[in-house]
């Protein structure tokens, strides 16, 4: 029986399962996505990493989730990562049911945090770098996401006649 535990998974912990999940997903995901998912699952591991994967209950997951101090939007992304991880464990038959399936992954507009126009203007008043000022304005007023959309902007992206910017 002791020789078969590594095959049957009876001693598989949350932390070791997370390691296997990240190893399995590493080649299919972008580097930045792997980093983000690793951080999300690290929070789960901090809370119940030493527990057996098949012993984690929805209450355990909810308790770990309730300890998160991130914004509602970030908590939704973390919940999405936790759900995907446990779904993968379910597909691998390490668990019977996904204990994270009831976590909320969407956030209403009322729950989101926005940078006010007043605060943005205060930041712009002290910002001397023209490129950084452009990044701030495009992200706050243009709705661009800094890491993924501003990076690829070029002069060819701007259509001055129709007053449009093509975001790729």
PDB file of N, CA and C in Angstrom, residues 54-114:
ATOM      1  N   UNK A  54      -7.723  15.721  -1.445  1.00  0.00           N
ATOM      2  CA  UNK A  54      -9.057  15.138  -1.403  1.00  0.00           C
ATOM      3  C   UNK A  54      -9.793  15.430  -0.097  1.00  0.00           C
ATOM      4  N   UNK A  55      -9.150  16.152   0.827  1.00  0.00           N
ATOM      5  CA  UNK A  55      -9.787  16.490   2.105  1.00  0.00           C
ATOM      6  C   UNK A  55     -10.193  17.959   2.180  1.00  0.00           C
ATOM      7  N   UNK A  56      -9.907  18.724   1.136  1.00  0.00           N
ATOM      8  CA  UNK A  56     -10.246  20.149   1.137  1.00  0.00           C
ATOM      9  C   UNK A  56     -11.738  20.311   0.851  1.00  0.00           C
ATOM     10  N   UNK A  57     -12.403  21.030   1.738  1.00  0.00           N
ATOM     11  CA  UNK A  57     -13.850  21.222   1.606  1.00  0.00           C
ATOM     12  C   UNK A  57     -14.163  22.609   1.056  1.00  0.00           C
ATOM     13  N   UNK A  58     -15.390  22.806   0.586  1.00  0.00           N
ATOM     14  CA  UNK A  58     -15.793  24.155   0.160  1.00  0.00           C
ATOM     15  C   UNK A  58     -15.639  25.178   1.290  1.00  0.00           C
ATOM     16  N   UNK A  59     -15.850  24.754   2.513  1.00  0.00           N
ATOM     17  CA  UNK A  59     -15.692  25.653   3.662  1.00  0.00           C
ATOM     18  C   UNK A  59     -14.229  26.059   3.841  1.00  0.00           C
ATOM     19  N   UNK A  60     -13.301  25.121   3.605  1.00  0.00           N
ATOM     20  CA  UNK A  60     -11.868  25.434   3.695  1.00  0.00           C
ATOM     21  C   UNK A  60     -11.489  26.485   2.651  1.00  0.00           C
ATOM     22  N   UNK A  61     -11.974  26.290   1.435  1.00  0.00           N
ATOM     23  CA  UNK A  61     -11.677  27.215   0.340  1.00  0.00           C
ATOM     24  C   UNK A  61     -12.302  28.582   0.624  1.00  0.00           C
ATOM     25  N   UNK A  62     -13.547  28.584   1.097  1.00  0.00           N
ATOM     26  CA  UNK A  62     -14.227  29.847   1.411  1.00  0.00           C
ATOM     27  C   UNK A  62     -13.493  30.585   2.531  1.00  0.00           C
ATOM     28  N   UNK A  63     -13.011  29.861   3.533  1.00  0.00           N
ATOM     29  CA  UNK A  63     -12.277  30.491   4.636  1.00  0.00           C
ATOM     30  C   UNK A  63     -10.976  31.108   4.131  1.00  0.00           C
ATOM     31  N   UNK A  64     -10.268  30.396   3.246  1.00  0.00           N
ATOM     32  CA  UNK A  64      -9.028  30.933   2.676  1.00  0.00           C
ATOM     33  C   UNK A  64      -9.326  32.163   1.825  1.00  0.00           C
ATOM     34  N   UNK A  65     -10.404  32.101   1.060  1.00  0.00           N
ATOM     35  CA  UNK A  65     -10.807  33.210   0.196  1.00  0.00           C
ATOM     36  C   UNK A  65     -11.177  34.441   1.025  1.00  0.00           C
ATOM     37  N   UNK A  66     -11.870  34.209   2.135  1.00  0.00           N
ATOM     38  CA  UNK A  66     -12.292  35.319   3.002  1.00  0.00           C
ATOM     39  C   UNK A  66     -11.110  36.048   3.639  1.00  0.00           C
ATOM     40  N   UNK A  67      -9.965  35.389   3.728  1.00  0.00           N
ATOM     41  CA  UNK A  67      -8.771  36.011   4.308  1.00  0.00           C
ATOM     42  C   UNK A  67      -8.046  36.932   3.333  1.00  0.00           C
ATOM     43  N   UNK A  68      -8.397  36.853   2.046  1.00  0.00           N
ATOM     44  CA  UNK A  68      -7.722  37.666   1.037  1.00  0.00           C
ATOM     45  C   UNK A  68      -8.014  39.141   1.274  1.00  0.00           C
ATOM     46  N   UNK A  69      -6.988  39.955   1.146  1.00  0.00           N
ATOM     47  CA  UNK A  69      -7.134  41.392   1.383  1.00  0.00           C
ATOM     48  C   UNK A  69      -7.080  42.212   0.095  1.00  0.00           C
ATOM     49  N   UNK A  70      -7.123  41.557  -1.050  1.00  0.00           N
ATOM     50  CA  UNK A  70      -7.054  42.238  -2.341  1.00  0.00           C
ATOM     51  C   UNK A  70      -8.395  42.892  -2.673  1.00  0.00           C
ATOM     52  N   UNK A  71      -8.375  43.703  -3.729  1.00  0.00           N
ATOM     53  CA  UNK A  71      -9.606  44.340  -4.202  1.00  0.00           C
ATOM     54  C   UNK A  71     -10.572  43.274  -4.708  1.00  0.00           C
ATOM     55  N   UNK A  72     -11.830  43.645  -4.840  1.00  0.00           N
ATOM     56  CA  UNK A  72     -12.859  42.714  -5.302  1.00  0.00           C
ATOM     57  C   UNK A  72     -12.516  42.153  -6.684  1.00  0.00           C
ATOM     58  N   UNK A  73     -11.993  42.993  -7.557  1.00  0.00           N
ATOM     59  CA  UNK A  73     -11.636  42.553  -8.897  1.00  0.00           C
ATOM     60  C   UNK A  73     -10.507  41.520  -8.860  1.00  0.00           C
ATOM     61  N   UNK A  74      -9.495  41.782  -8.058  1.00  0.00           N
ATOM     62  CA  UNK A  74      -8.372  40.850  -7.931  1.00  0.00           C
ATOM     63  C   UNK A  74      -8.831  39.551  -7.281  1.00  0.00           C
ATOM     64  N   UNK A  75      -9.702  39.656  -6.295  1.00  0.00           N
ATOM     65  CA  UNK A  75     -10.238  38.455  -5.646  1.00  0.00           C
ATOM     66  C   UNK A  75     -10.999  37.590  -6.663  1.00  0.00           C
ATOM     67  N   UNK A  76     -11.710  38.239  -7.594  1.00  0.00           N
ATOM     68  CA  UNK A  76     -12.409  37.493  -8.634  1.00  0.00           C
ATOM     69  C   UNK A  76     -11.453  36.732  -9.534  1.00  0.00           C
ATOM     70  N   UNK A  77     -10.321  37.342  -9.858  1.00  0.00           N
ATOM     71  CA  UNK A  77      -9.305  36.669 -10.686  1.00  0.00           C
ATOM     72  C   UNK A  77      -8.687  35.505  -9.929  1.00  0.00           C
ATOM     73  N   UNK A  78      -8.447  35.705  -8.643  1.00  0.00           N
ATOM     74  CA  UNK A  78      -7.894  34.633  -7.809  1.00  0.00           C
ATOM     75  C   UNK A  78      -8.886  33.468  -7.751  1.00  0.00           C
ATOM     76  N   UNK A  79     -10.161  33.776  -7.559  1.00  0.00           N
ATOM     77  CA  UNK A  79     -11.194  32.737  -7.516  1.00  0.00           C
ATOM     78  C   UNK A  79     -11.225  31.953  -8.817  1.00  0.00           C
ATOM     79  N   UNK A  80     -11.077  32.648  -9.936  1.00  0.00           N
ATOM     80  CA  UNK A  80     -11.060  31.989 -11.248  1.00  0.00           C
ATOM     81  C   UNK A  80      -9.893  31.002 -11.336  1.00  0.00           C
ATOM     82  N   UNK A  81      -8.728  31.422 -10.850  1.00  0.00           N
ATOM     83  CA  UNK A  81      -7.551  30.541 -10.869  1.00  0.00           C
ATOM     84  C   UNK A  81      -7.746  29.338  -9.955  1.00  0.00           C
ATOM     85  N   UNK A  82      -8.327  29.563  -8.788  1.00  0.00           N
ATOM     86  CA  UNK A  82      -8.565  28.465  -7.851  1.00  0.00           C
ATOM     87  C   UNK A  82      -9.567  27.473  -8.434  1.00  0.00           C
ATOM     88  N   UNK A  83     -10.618  27.988  -9.066  1.00  0.00           N
ATOM     89  CA  UNK A  83     -11.610  27.115  -9.680  1.00  0.00           C
ATOM     90  C   UNK A  83     -10.984  26.260 -10.777  1.00  0.00           C
ATOM     91  N   UNK A  84     -10.171  26.891 -11.614  1.00  0.00           N
ATOM     92  CA  UNK A  84      -9.521  26.164 -12.711  1.00  0.00           C
ATOM     93  C   UNK A  84      -8.594  25.079 -12.166  1.00  0.00           C
ATOM     94  N   UNK A  85      -7.858  25.401 -11.110  1.00  0.00           N
ATOM     95  CA  UNK A  85      -6.959  24.417 -10.496  1.00  0.00           C
ATOM     96  C   UNK A  85      -7.749  23.221  -9.971  1.00  0.00           C
ATOM     97  N   UNK A  86      -8.795  23.480  -9.191  1.00  0.00           N
ATOM     98  CA  UNK A  86      -9.571  22.382  -8.634  1.00  0.00           C
ATOM     99  C   UNK A  86     -10.322  21.611  -9.713  1.00  0.00           C
ATOM    100  N   UNK A  87     -10.717  22.288 -10.788  1.00  0.00           N
ATOM    101  CA  UNK A  87     -11.350  21.596 -11.917  1.00  0.00           C
ATOM    102  C   UNK A  87     -10.352  20.622 -12.546  1.00  0.00           C
ATOM    103  N   UNK A  88      -9.109  21.057 -12.677  1.00  0.00           N
ATOM    104  CA  UNK A  88      -8.052  20.192 -13.221  1.00  0.00           C
ATOM    105  C   UNK A  88      -7.841  18.994 -12.300  1.00  0.00           C
ATOM    106  N   UNK A  89      -7.862  19.222 -10.995  1.00  0.00           N
ATOM    107  CA  UNK A  89      -7.725  18.114 -10.023  1.00  0.00           C
ATOM    108  C   UNK A  89      -8.895  17.142 -10.152  1.00  0.00           C
ATOM    109  N   UNK A  90     -10.077  17.701 -10.385  1.00  0.00           N
ATOM    110  CA  UNK A  90     -11.273  16.879 -10.580  1.00  0.00           C
ATOM    111  C   UNK A  90     -11.140  16.038 -11.849  1.00  0.00           C
ATOM    112  N   UNK A  91     -10.654  16.668 -12.929  1.00  0.00           N
ATOM    113  CA  UNK A  91     -10.428  15.935 -14.178  1.00  0.00           C
ATOM    114  C   UNK A  91      -9.423  14.808 -14.004  1.00  0.00           C
ATOM    115  N   UNK A  92      -8.452  15.021 -13.121  1.00  0.00           N
ATOM    116  CA  UNK A  92      -7.440  13.997 -12.856  1.00  0.00           C
ATOM    117  C   UNK A  92      -7.912  12.970 -11.823  1.00  0.00           C
ATOM    118  N   UNK A  93      -9.129  13.130 -11.364  1.00  0.00           N
ATOM    119  CA  UNK A  93      -9.772  12.223 -10.415  1.00  0.00           C
ATOM    120  C   UNK A  93      -9.065  12.178  -9.062  1.00  0.00           C
ATOM    121  N   UNK A  94      -8.467  13.310  -8.697  1.00  0.00           N
ATOM    122  CA  UNK A  94      -7.844  13.424  -7.377  1.00  0.00           C
ATOM    123  C   UNK A  94      -8.876  13.864  -6.350  1.00  0.00           C
ATOM    124  N   UNK A  95      -9.934  14.514  -6.831  1.00  0.00           N
ATOM    125  CA  UNK A  95     -11.033  14.954  -5.970  1.00  0.00           C
ATOM    126  C   UNK A  95     -12.348  14.593  -6.658  1.00  0.00           C
ATOM    127  N   UNK A  96     -13.398  14.482  -5.857  1.00  0.00           N
ATOM    128  CA  UNK A  96     -14.708  14.112  -6.400  1.00  0.00           C
ATOM    129  C   UNK A  96     -15.447  15.336  -6.931  1.00  0.00           C
ATOM    130  N   UNK A  97     -15.320  16.461  -6.215  1.00  0.00           N
ATOM    131  CA  UNK A  97     -16.031  17.677  -6.618  1.00  0.00           C
ATOM    132  C   UNK A  97     -15.137  18.894  -6.381  1.00  0.00           C
ATOM    133  N   UNK A  98     -15.372  19.934  -7.148  1.00  0.00           N
ATOM    134  CA  UNK A  98     -14.583  21.162  -7.061  1.00  0.00           C
ATOM    135  C   UNK A  98     -15.020  21.975  -5.832  1.00  0.00           C
ATOM    136  N   UNK A  99     -14.158  22.086  -4.812  1.00  0.00           N
ATOM    137  CA  UNK A  99     -14.550  22.827  -3.608  1.00  0.00           C
ATOM    138  C   UNK A  99     -14.585  24.345  -3.800  1.00  0.00           C
ATOM    139  N   UNK A 100     -14.110  24.823  -4.949  1.00  0.00           N
ATOM    140  CA  UNK A 100     -14.101  26.271  -5.213  1.00  0.00           C
ATOM    141  C   UNK A 100     -15.226  26.688  -6.149  1.00  0.00           C
ATOM    142  N   UNK A 101     -16.120  25.771  -6.498  1.00  0.00           N
ATOM    143  CA  UNK A 101     -17.111  26.080  -7.535  1.00  0.00           C
ATOM    144  C   UNK A 101     -18.074  27.197  -7.154  1.00  0.00           C
ATOM    145  N   UNK A 102     -18.248  27.489  -5.882  1.00  0.00           N
ATOM    146  CA  UNK A 102     -19.190  28.542  -5.484  1.00  0.00           C
ATOM    147  C   UNK A 102     -18.522  29.903  -5.292  1.00  0.00           C
ATOM    148  N   UNK A 103     -17.223  29.980  -5.491  1.00  0.00           N
ATOM    149  CA  UNK A 103     -16.543  31.274  -5.345  1.00  0.00           C
ATOM    150  C   UNK A 103     -17.006  32.230  -6.444  1.00  0.00           C
ATOM    151  N   UNK A 104     -17.135  33.475  -6.086  1.00  0.00           N
ATOM    152  CA  UNK A 104     -17.584  34.512  -7.018  1.00  0.00           C
ATOM    153  C   UNK A 104     -16.389  34.997  -7.852  1.00  0.00           C
ATOM    154  N   UNK A 105     -16.527  34.930  -9.172  1.00  0.00           N
ATOM    155  CA  UNK A 105     -15.429  35.355 -10.048  1.00  0.00           C
ATOM    156  C   UNK A 105     -15.715  36.664 -10.763  1.00  0.00           C
ATOM    157  N   UNK A 106     -16.957  37.083 -10.768  1.00  0.00           N
ATOM    158  CA  UNK A 106     -17.289  38.344 -11.431  1.00  0.00           C
ATOM    159  C   UNK A 106     -17.533  39.428 -10.388  1.00  0.00           C
ATOM    160  N   UNK A 107     -17.290  40.644 -10.793  1.00  0.00           N
ATOM    161  CA  UNK A 107     -17.424  41.781  -9.886  1.00  0.00           C
ATOM    162  C   UNK A 107     -18.331  42.809 -10.541  1.00  0.00           C
ATOM    163  N   UNK A 108     -19.295  43.299  -9.790  1.00  0.00           N
ATOM    164  CA  UNK A 108     -20.169  44.335 -10.335  1.00  0.00           C
ATOM    165  C   UNK A 108     -19.393  45.655 -10.390  1.00  0.00           C
ATOM    166  N   UNK A 109     -19.837  46.551 -11.209  1.00  0.00           N
ATOM    167  CA  UNK A 109     -19.169  47.843 -11.358  1.00  0.00           C
ATOM    168  C   UNK A 109     -19.107  48.569 -10.020  1.00  0.00           C
ATOM    169  N   UNK A 110     -20.138  48.421  -9.202  1.00  0.00           N
ATOM    170  CA  UNK A 110     -20.157  49.084  -7.890  1.00  0.00           C
ATOM    171  C   UNK A 110     -19.024  48.614  -6.986  1.00  0.00           C
ATOM    172  N   UNK A 111     -18.585  47.364  -7.168  1.00  0.00           N
ATOM    173  CA  UNK A 111     -17.530  46.807  -6.320  1.00  0.00           C
ATOM    174  C   UNK A 111     -16.126  47.165  -6.806  1.00  0.00           C
ATOM    175  N   UNK A 112     -16.004  47.609  -8.046  1.00  0.00           N
ATOM    176  CA  UNK A 112     -14.685  47.915  -8.595  1.00  0.00           C
ATOM    177  C   UNK A 112     -14.160  49.234  -8.057  1.00  0.00           C
ATOM    178  N   UNK A 113     -12.851  49.297  -7.967  1.00  0.00           N
ATOM    179  CA  UNK A 113     -12.208  50.525  -7.520  1.00  0.00           C
ATOM    180  C   UNK A 113     -11.676  51.268  -8.741  1.00  0.00           C
ATOM    181  N   UNK A 114     -11.981  52.552  -8.817  1.00  0.00           N
ATOM    182  CA  UNK A 114     -11.522  53.368  -9.933  1.00  0.00           C
ATOM    183  C   UNK A 114     -10.680  54.524  -9.400  1.00  0.00           C
TER     184      UNK A 114
END
